[in-house]
Coordinates of C-alpha atoms (C1' of nucleotides) in Angstrom, one line a residue:
Chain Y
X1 CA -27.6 -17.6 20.4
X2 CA -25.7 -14.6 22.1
X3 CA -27.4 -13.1 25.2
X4 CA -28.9 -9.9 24.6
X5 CA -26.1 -7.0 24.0
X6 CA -26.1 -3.4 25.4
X7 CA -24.0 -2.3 23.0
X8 CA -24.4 0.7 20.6
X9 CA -23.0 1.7 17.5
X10 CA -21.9 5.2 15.9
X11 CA -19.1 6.8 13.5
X12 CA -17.0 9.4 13.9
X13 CA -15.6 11.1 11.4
X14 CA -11.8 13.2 11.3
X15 CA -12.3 15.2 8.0
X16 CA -8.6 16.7 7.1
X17 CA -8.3 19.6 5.0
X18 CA -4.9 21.9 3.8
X19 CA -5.0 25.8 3.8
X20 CA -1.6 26.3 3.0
X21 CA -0.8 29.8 4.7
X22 CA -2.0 28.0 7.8
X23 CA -1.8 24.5 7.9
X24 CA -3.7 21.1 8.4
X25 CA -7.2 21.7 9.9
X26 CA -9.8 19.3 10.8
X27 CA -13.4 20.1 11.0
X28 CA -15.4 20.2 14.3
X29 CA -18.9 20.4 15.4
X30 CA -20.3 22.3 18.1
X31 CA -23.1 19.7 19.9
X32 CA -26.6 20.8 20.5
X33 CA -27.3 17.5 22.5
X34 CA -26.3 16.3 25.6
X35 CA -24.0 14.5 26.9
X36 CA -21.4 16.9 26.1
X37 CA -23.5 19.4 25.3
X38 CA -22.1 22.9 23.7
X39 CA -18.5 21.0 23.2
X40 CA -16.4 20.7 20.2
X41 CA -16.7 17.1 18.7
X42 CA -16.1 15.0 15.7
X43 CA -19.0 14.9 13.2
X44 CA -20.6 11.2 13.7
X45 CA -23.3 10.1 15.4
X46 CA -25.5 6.6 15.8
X47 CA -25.7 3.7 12.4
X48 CA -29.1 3.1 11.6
X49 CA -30.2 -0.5 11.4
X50 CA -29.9 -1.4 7.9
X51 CA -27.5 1.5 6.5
X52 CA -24.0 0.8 6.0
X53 CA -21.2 2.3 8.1
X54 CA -19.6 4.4 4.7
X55 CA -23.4 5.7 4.3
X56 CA -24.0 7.0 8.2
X57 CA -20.3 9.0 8.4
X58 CA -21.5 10.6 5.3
X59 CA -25.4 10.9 6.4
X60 CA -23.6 12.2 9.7
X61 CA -21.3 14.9 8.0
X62 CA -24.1 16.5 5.1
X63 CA -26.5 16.7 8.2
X64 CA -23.9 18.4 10.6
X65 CA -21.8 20.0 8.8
X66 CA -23.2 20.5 5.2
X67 CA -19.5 18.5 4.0
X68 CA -19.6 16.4 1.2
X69 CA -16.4 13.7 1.3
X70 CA -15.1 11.9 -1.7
X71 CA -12.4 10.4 0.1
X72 CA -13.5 8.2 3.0
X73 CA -11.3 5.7 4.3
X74 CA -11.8 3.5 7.6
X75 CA -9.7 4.7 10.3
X76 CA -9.8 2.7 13.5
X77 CA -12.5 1.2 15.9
X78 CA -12.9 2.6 19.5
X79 CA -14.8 0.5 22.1
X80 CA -13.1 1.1 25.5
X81 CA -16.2 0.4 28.2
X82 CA -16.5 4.2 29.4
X83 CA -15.8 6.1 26.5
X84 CA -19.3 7.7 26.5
X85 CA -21.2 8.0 29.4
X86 CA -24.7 7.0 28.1
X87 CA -23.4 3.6 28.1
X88 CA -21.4 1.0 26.3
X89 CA -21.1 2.6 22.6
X90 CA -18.6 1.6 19.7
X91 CA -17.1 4.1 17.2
X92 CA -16.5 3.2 14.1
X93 CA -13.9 6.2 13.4
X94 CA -13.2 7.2 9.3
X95 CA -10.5 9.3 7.9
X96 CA -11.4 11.6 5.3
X97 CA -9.7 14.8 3.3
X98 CA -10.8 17.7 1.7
X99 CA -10.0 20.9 0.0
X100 CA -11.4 23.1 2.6
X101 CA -12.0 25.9 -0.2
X102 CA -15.1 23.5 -1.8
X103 CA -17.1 24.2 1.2
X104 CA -18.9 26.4 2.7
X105 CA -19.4 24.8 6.2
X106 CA -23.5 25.2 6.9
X107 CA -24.7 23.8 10.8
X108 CA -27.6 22.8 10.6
X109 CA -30.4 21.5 13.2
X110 CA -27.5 19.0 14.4
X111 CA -25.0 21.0 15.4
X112 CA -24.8 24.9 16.8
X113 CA -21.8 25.2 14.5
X114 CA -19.0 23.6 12.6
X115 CA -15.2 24.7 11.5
X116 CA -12.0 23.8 10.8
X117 CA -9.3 24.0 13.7
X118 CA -5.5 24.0 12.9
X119 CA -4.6 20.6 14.5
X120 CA -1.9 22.4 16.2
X121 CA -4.6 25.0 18.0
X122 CA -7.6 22.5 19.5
X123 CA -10.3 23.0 21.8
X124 CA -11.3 20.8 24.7
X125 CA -13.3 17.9 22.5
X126 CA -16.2 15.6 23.9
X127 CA -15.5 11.9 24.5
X128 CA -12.1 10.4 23.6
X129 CA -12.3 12.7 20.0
X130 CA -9.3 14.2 20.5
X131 CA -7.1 11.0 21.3
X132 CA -9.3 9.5 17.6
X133 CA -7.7 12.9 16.2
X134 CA -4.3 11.6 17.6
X135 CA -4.6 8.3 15.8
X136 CA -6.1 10.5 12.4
X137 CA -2.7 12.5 12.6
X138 CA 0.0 9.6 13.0
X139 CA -2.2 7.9 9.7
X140 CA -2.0 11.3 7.8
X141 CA 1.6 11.7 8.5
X142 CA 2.1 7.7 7.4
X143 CA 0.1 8.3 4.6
X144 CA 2.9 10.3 2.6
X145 CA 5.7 7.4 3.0
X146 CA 3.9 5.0 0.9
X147 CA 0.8 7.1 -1.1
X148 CA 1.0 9.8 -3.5
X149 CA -1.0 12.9 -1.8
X150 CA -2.3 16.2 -2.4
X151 CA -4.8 15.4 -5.0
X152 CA -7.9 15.4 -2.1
X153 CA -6.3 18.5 -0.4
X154 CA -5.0 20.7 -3.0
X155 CA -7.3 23.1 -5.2
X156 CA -7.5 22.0 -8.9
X157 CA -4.7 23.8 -10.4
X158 CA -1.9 24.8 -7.7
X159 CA 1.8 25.7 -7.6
X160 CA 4.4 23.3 -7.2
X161 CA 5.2 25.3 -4.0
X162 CA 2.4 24.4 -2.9
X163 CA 2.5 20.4 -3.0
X164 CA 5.8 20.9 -1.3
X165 CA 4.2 22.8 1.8
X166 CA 1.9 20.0 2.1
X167 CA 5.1 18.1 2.5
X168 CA 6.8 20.1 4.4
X169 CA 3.5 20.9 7.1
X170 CA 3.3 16.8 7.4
X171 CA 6.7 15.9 8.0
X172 CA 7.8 19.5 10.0
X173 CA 10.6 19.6 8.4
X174 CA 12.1 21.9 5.5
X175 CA 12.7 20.1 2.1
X176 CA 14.8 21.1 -0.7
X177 CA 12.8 22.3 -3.6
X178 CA 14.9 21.2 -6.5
X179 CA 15.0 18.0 -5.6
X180 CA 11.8 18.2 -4.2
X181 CA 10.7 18.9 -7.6
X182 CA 13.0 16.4 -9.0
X183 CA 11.2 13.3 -7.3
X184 CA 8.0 14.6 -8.3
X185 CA 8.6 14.9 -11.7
X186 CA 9.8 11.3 -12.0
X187 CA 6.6 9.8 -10.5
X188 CA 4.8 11.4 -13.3
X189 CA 1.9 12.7 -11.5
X190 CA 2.0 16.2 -12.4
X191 CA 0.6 18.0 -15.6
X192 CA 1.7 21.6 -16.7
X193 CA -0.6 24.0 -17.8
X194 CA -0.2 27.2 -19.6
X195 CA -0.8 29.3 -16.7
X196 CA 0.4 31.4 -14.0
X197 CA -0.8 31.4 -10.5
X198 CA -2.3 35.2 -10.0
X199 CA -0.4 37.0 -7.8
X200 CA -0.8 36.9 -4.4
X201 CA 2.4 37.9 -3.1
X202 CA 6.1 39.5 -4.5
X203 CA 8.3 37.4 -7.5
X204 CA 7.9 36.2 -9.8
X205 CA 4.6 33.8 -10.2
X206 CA 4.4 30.1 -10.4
X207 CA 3.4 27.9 -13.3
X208 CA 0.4 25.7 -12.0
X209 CA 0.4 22.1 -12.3
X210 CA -2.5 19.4 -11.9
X211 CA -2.7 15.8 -10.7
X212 CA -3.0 13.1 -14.0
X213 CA -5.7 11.2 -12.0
X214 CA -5.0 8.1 -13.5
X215 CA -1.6 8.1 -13.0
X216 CA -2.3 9.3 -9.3
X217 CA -4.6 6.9 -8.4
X218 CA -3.1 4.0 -9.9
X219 CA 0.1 4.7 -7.6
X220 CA -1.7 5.3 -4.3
X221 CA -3.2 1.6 -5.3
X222 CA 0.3 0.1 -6.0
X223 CA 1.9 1.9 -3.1
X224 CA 4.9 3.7 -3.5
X225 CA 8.0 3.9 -1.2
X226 CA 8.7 7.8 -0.8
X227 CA 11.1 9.1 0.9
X228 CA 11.9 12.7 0.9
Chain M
X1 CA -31.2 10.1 22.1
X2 CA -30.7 7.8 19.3
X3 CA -34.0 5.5 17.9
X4 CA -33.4 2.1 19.3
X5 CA -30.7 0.2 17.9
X6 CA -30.9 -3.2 16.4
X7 CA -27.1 -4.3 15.7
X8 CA -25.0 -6.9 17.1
X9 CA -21.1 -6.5 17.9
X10 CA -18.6 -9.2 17.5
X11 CA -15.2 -9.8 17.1
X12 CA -13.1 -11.9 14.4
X13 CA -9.4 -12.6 14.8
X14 CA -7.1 -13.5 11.4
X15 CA -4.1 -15.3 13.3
X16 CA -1.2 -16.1 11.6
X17 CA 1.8 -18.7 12.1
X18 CA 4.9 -19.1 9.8
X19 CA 5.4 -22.8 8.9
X20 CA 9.4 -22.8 7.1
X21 CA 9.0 -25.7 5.1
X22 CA 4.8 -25.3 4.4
X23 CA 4.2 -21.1 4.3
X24 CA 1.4 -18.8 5.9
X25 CA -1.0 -20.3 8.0
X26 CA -3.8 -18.9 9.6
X27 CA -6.1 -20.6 12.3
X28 CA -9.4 -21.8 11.9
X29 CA -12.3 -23.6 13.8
X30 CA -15.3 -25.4 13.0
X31 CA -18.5 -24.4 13.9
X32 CA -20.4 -26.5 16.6
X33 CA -23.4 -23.7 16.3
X34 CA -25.7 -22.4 13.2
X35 CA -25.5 -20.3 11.0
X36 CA -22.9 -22.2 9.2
X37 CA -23.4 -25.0 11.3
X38 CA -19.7 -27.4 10.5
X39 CA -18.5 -24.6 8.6
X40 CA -14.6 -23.7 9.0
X41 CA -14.6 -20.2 10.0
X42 CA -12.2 -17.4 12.1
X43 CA -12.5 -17.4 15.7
X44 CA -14.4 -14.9 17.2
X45 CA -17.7 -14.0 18.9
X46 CA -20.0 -11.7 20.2
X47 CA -18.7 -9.1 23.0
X48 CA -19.8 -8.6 26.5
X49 CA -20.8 -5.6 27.6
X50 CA -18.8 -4.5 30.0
X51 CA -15.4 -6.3 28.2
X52 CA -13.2 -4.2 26.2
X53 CA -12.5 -5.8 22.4
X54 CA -9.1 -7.1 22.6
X55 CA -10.9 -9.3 25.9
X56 CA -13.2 -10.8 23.6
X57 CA -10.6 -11.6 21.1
X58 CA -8.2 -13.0 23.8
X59 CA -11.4 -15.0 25.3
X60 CA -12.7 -16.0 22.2
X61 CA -9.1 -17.6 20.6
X62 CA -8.3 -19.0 23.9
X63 CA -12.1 -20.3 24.5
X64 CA -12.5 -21.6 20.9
X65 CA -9.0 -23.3 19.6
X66 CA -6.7 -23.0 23.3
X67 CA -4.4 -20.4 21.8
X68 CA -2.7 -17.6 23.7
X69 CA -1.5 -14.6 21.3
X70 CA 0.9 -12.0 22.4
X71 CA 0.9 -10.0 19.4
X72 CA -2.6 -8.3 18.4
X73 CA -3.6 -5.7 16.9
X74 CA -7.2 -4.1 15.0
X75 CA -7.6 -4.9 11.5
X76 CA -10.3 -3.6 10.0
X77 CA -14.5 -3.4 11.4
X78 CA -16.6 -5.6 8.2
X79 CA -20.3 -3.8 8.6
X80 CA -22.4 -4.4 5.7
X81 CA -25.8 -5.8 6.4
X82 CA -26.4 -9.3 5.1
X83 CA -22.6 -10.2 5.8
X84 CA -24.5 -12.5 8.6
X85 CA -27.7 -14.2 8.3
X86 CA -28.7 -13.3 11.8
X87 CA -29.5 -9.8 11.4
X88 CA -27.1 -6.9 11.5
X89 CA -23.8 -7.5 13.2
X90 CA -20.6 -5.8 12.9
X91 CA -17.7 -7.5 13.2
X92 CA -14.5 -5.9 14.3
X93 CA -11.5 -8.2 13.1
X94 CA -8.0 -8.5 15.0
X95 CA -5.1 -9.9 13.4
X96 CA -2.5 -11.6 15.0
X97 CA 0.9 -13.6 14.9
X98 CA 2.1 -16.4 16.5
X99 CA 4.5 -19.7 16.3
X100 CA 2.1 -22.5 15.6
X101 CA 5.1 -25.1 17.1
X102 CA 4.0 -23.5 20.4
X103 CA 0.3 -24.4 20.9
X104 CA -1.4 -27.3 20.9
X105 CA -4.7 -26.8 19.1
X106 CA -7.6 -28.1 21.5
X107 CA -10.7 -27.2 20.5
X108 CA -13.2 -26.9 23.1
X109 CA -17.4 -27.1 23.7
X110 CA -17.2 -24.2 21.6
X111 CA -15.5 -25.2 18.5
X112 CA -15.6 -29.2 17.0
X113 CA -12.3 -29.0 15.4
X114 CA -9.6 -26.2 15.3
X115 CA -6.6 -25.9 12.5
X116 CA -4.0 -24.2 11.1
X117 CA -4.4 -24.0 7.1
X118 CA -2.0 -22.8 4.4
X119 CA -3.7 -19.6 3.0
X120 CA -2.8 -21.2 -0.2
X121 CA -5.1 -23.7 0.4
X122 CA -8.3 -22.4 2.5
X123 CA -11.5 -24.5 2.7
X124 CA -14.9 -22.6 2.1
X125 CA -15.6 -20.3 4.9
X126 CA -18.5 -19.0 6.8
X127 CA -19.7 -15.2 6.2
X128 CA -17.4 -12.7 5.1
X129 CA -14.3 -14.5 6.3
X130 CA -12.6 -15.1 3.3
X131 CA -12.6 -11.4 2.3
X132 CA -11.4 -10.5 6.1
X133 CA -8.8 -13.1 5.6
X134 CA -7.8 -11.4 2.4
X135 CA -7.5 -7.8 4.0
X136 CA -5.6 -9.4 6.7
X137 CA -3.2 -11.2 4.3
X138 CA -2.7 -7.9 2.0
X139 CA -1.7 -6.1 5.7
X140 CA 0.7 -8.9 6.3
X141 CA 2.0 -8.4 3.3
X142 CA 2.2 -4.7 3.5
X143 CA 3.7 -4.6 7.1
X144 CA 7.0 -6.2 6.1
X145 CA 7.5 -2.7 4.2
X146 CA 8.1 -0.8 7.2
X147 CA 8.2 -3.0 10.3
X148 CA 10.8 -5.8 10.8
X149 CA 8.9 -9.0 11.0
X150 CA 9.5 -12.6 12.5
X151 CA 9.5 -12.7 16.0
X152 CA 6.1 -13.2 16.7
X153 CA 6.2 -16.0 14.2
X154 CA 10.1 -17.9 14.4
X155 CA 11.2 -20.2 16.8
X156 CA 13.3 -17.8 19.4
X157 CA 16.5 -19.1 18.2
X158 CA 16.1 -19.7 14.1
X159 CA 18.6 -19.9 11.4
X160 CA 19.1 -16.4 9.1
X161 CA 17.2 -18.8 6.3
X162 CA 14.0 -19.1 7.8
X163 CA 13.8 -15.9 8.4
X164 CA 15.1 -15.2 4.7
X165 CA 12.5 -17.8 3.7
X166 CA 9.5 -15.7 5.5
X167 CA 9.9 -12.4 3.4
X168 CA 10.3 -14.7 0.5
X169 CA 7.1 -16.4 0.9
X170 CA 5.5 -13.3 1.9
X171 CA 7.0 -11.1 -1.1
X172 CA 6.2 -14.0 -3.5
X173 CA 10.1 -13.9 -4.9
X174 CA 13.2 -14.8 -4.7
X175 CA 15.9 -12.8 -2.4
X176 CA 19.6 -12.9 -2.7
X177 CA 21.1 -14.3 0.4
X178 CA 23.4 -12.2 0.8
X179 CA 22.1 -8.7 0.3
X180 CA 19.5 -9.9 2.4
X181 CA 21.7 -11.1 5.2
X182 CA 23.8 -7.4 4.5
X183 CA 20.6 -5.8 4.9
X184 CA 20.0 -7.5 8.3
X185 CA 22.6 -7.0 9.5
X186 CA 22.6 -3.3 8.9
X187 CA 19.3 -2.9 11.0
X188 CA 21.1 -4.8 14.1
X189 CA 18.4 -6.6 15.0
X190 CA 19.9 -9.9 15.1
X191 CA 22.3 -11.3 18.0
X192 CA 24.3 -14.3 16.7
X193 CA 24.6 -17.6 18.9
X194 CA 27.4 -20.1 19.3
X195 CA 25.3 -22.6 18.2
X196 CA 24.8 -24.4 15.2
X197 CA 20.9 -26.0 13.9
X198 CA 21.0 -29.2 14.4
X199 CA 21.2 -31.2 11.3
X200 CA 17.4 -31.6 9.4
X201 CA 18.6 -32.1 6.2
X202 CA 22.2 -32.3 4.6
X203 CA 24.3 -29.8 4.1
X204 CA 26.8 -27.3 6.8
X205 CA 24.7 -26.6 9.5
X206 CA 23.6 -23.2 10.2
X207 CA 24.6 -20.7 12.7
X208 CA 21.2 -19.6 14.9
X209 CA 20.5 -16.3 15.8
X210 CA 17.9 -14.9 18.0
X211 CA 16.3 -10.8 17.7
X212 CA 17.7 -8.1 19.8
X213 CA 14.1 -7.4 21.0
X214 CA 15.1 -4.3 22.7
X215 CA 15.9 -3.1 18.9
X216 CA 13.5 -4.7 17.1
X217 CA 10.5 -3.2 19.3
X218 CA 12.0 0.2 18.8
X219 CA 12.2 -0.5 14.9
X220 CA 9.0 -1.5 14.9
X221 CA 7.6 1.5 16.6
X222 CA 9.4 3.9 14.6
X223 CA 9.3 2.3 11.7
X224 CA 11.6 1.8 8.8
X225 CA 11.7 1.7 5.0
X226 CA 12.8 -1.7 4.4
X227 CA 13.1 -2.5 0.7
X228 CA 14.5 -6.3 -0.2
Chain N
dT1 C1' 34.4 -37.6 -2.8
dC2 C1' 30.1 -35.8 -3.9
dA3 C1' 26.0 -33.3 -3.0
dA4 C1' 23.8 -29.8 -0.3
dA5 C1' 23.4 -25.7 2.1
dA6 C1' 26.1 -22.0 4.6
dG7 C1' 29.4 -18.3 4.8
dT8 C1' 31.6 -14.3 2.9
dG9 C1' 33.2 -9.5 -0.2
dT10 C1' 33.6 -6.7 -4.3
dT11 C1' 32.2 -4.1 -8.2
dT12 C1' 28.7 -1.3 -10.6
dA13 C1' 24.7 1.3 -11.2
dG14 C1' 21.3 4.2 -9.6
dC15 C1' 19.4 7.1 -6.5
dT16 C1' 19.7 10.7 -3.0
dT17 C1' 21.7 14.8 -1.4
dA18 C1' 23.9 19.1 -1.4
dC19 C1' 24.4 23.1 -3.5
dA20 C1' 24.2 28.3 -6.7
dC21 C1' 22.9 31.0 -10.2
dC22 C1' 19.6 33.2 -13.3
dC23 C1' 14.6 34.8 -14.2
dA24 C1' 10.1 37.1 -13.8
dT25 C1' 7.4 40.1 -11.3
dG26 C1' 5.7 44.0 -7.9
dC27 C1' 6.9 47.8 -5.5
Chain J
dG1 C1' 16.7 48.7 -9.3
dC2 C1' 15.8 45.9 -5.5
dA3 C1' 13.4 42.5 -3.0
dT4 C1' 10.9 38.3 -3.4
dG5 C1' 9.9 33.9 -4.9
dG6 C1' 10.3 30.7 -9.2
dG7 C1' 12.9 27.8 -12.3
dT8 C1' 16.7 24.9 -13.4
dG9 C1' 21.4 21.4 -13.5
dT10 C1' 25.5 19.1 -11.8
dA11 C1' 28.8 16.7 -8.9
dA12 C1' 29.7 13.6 -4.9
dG13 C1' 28.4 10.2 -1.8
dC14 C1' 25.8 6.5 -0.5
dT15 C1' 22.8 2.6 -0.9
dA16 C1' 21.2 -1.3 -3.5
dA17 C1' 22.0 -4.9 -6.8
dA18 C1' 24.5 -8.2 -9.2
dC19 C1' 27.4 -11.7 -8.8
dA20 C1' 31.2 -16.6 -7.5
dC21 C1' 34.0 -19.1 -4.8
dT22 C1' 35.1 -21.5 -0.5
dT23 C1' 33.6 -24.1 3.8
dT24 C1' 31.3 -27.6 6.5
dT25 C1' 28.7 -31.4 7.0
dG26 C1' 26.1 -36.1 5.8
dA27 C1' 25.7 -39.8 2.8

DNA sequence: TCAAAAGTGTTTAGCTTACACCCATGC
DNA sequence: GCATGGGTGTAAGCTAAACACTTTTGA
């Protein structure tokens, strides 16, 4: 048998979401416990004994933040001796996205506050949260080579134009929007409704499309090689 | 400050070899300790307190079967209680390459046997380890997408057919030779020798070639759509 | 001289890219 | 009626895929 361990365990989660007029955010919680205290972090926090890892990141972000994430996926372990000063503790880091317009963030007795930063624009963060953002970003930015994506991050119903932002935001770079529209149309994703985005801004408005779920999903299974 | 903890930490390491004339293998040892007492299962073990994970790994393969790996990197962390008998312990599994033809197994007082064994063909394993060897295999699989592959696992001077022979066995089909050599070729990755394999079966003996590892690291890091 | 594996090039099809004009709406 | 963004199609270039004959060696 092992000699005792004085090692602790917690999660972390790096909750994505898309607003598109500004960009990709990730939510943040203000800490009302030391160490750290007052600083920005990740939502996450210690594993119970007999929970499982999926069940504390989401425990962690309805208690912190009031978030509730269908799409959870592991991200990446972090265990470097020093990253906390308490002692030896283990992350368990997940990767999740949302569309930030289903919440209404609430802090509660966990944390002072919680919000979405523009990954672009981001406080000083606690612990070694903002190089576990780092490796969140470069899987985000992978993500859309070889998955189908949007359907997490994207309201409902949403222009075309809107997708292609998506696009454009994770690869900074422009894309042509014919064929743009072209590719998209051949993986078959997309349904058309009779309906036109309310205005918002001048010209003429956009037809608004949804994700065929099955379709969607059964693609971001297979894996799809997408270049743009 | 968190309610005790009662959960262990180990570490699990998936290494793979490329056999030419066998397939995929991956390394096992058999367990001089219970649970799963003579059991074949993945190398691996608790971790120290003060030692960061890859040390553990690196300790534990070299400890346990005598192997030195130069290529490693973090799979996936398997945390559902009841995956070990013991209690709660989280397992955070590494996956690695290597040439079998350059070790010498030697299992040591903490192992009774080490092994390399066709994935095809695995014995009945202890714990989880034939679902982590399953998530390994589908990232093996996966990687040849957009990394190149082979270096970690051919000899350092190899005929183009072994290496054509490695994506075949790892996409599970046929691959015309000589779109794949075009293809190959294209990336640059390959310096060509004046030497010729010597003579295993009949046939013209094959020119060897060796990686431009300059190249191939950059590939790797920037990764590449690579469609056979 | 035959069997086995290696070496090499061309044609075709499909996909990707570049590109421009018309339409619907608000101001 | 003009400014703004939305909707749509085609031609050219490039990459991928299919495909066959010749060369070198061992037996």
């Amino acid at each position: 048998m092992p000699i005792k361990q004085n090692i602790r365990l917690t999660v972390d989660a790096v909750v994505f979401g898309y607003i598109p007029r500004e960009g990709i955010v990730v939510l943040l919680i203000k800490r009302t416990i030391p160490p750290f205290l007052h600083s920005w972090a990740l939502p996450g926090g210690f594993v119970l004994d007999e929970e499982t890892l999926e069940a504390a990141v989401t425990r962690e972000l309805l208690t912190e933040a009031g978030v509730n994430i269908n799409y959870l996926e592991q991200l990446y372990t972090f265990g470097l001796p020093g990253r906390d000063p308490r002692g030896r503790v283990v992350s368990i880091a997940y990767f999740g996205l949302v569309n930030p317009t289903n919440f209404k963030l609430a802090a509660s007795s966990d944390a002072e506050d919680a919000s979405w930063f523009n990954i672009k624009d981001l406080p000083d963060l606690a612990f070694d949260h903002a190089a576990i953002i780092d490796i969140a970003v470069q899987r985000l930015r992978n993500k859309i080579r070889y998955e189908p994506i949007g359907f997490e991050l994207l309201d409902k119903k949403f222009p075309i134009a809107d997708l292609e932002k998506l696009y454009e935001t994770l690869l900074d770079r422009s894309i042509d929007r014919r064929n743009f529209q072209k590719k998209i149309n051949h993986l078959g994703i997309l349904i058309a409704h009779n309906e036109k985005q309310k205005q918002v801004s001048q010209g003429r408005p956009a037809k608004l499309f949804s994700f065929d779920e099955a379709r969607y999903f059964q693609l971001k299974k297979d894996g799809i090689a997408f270049e743009i």
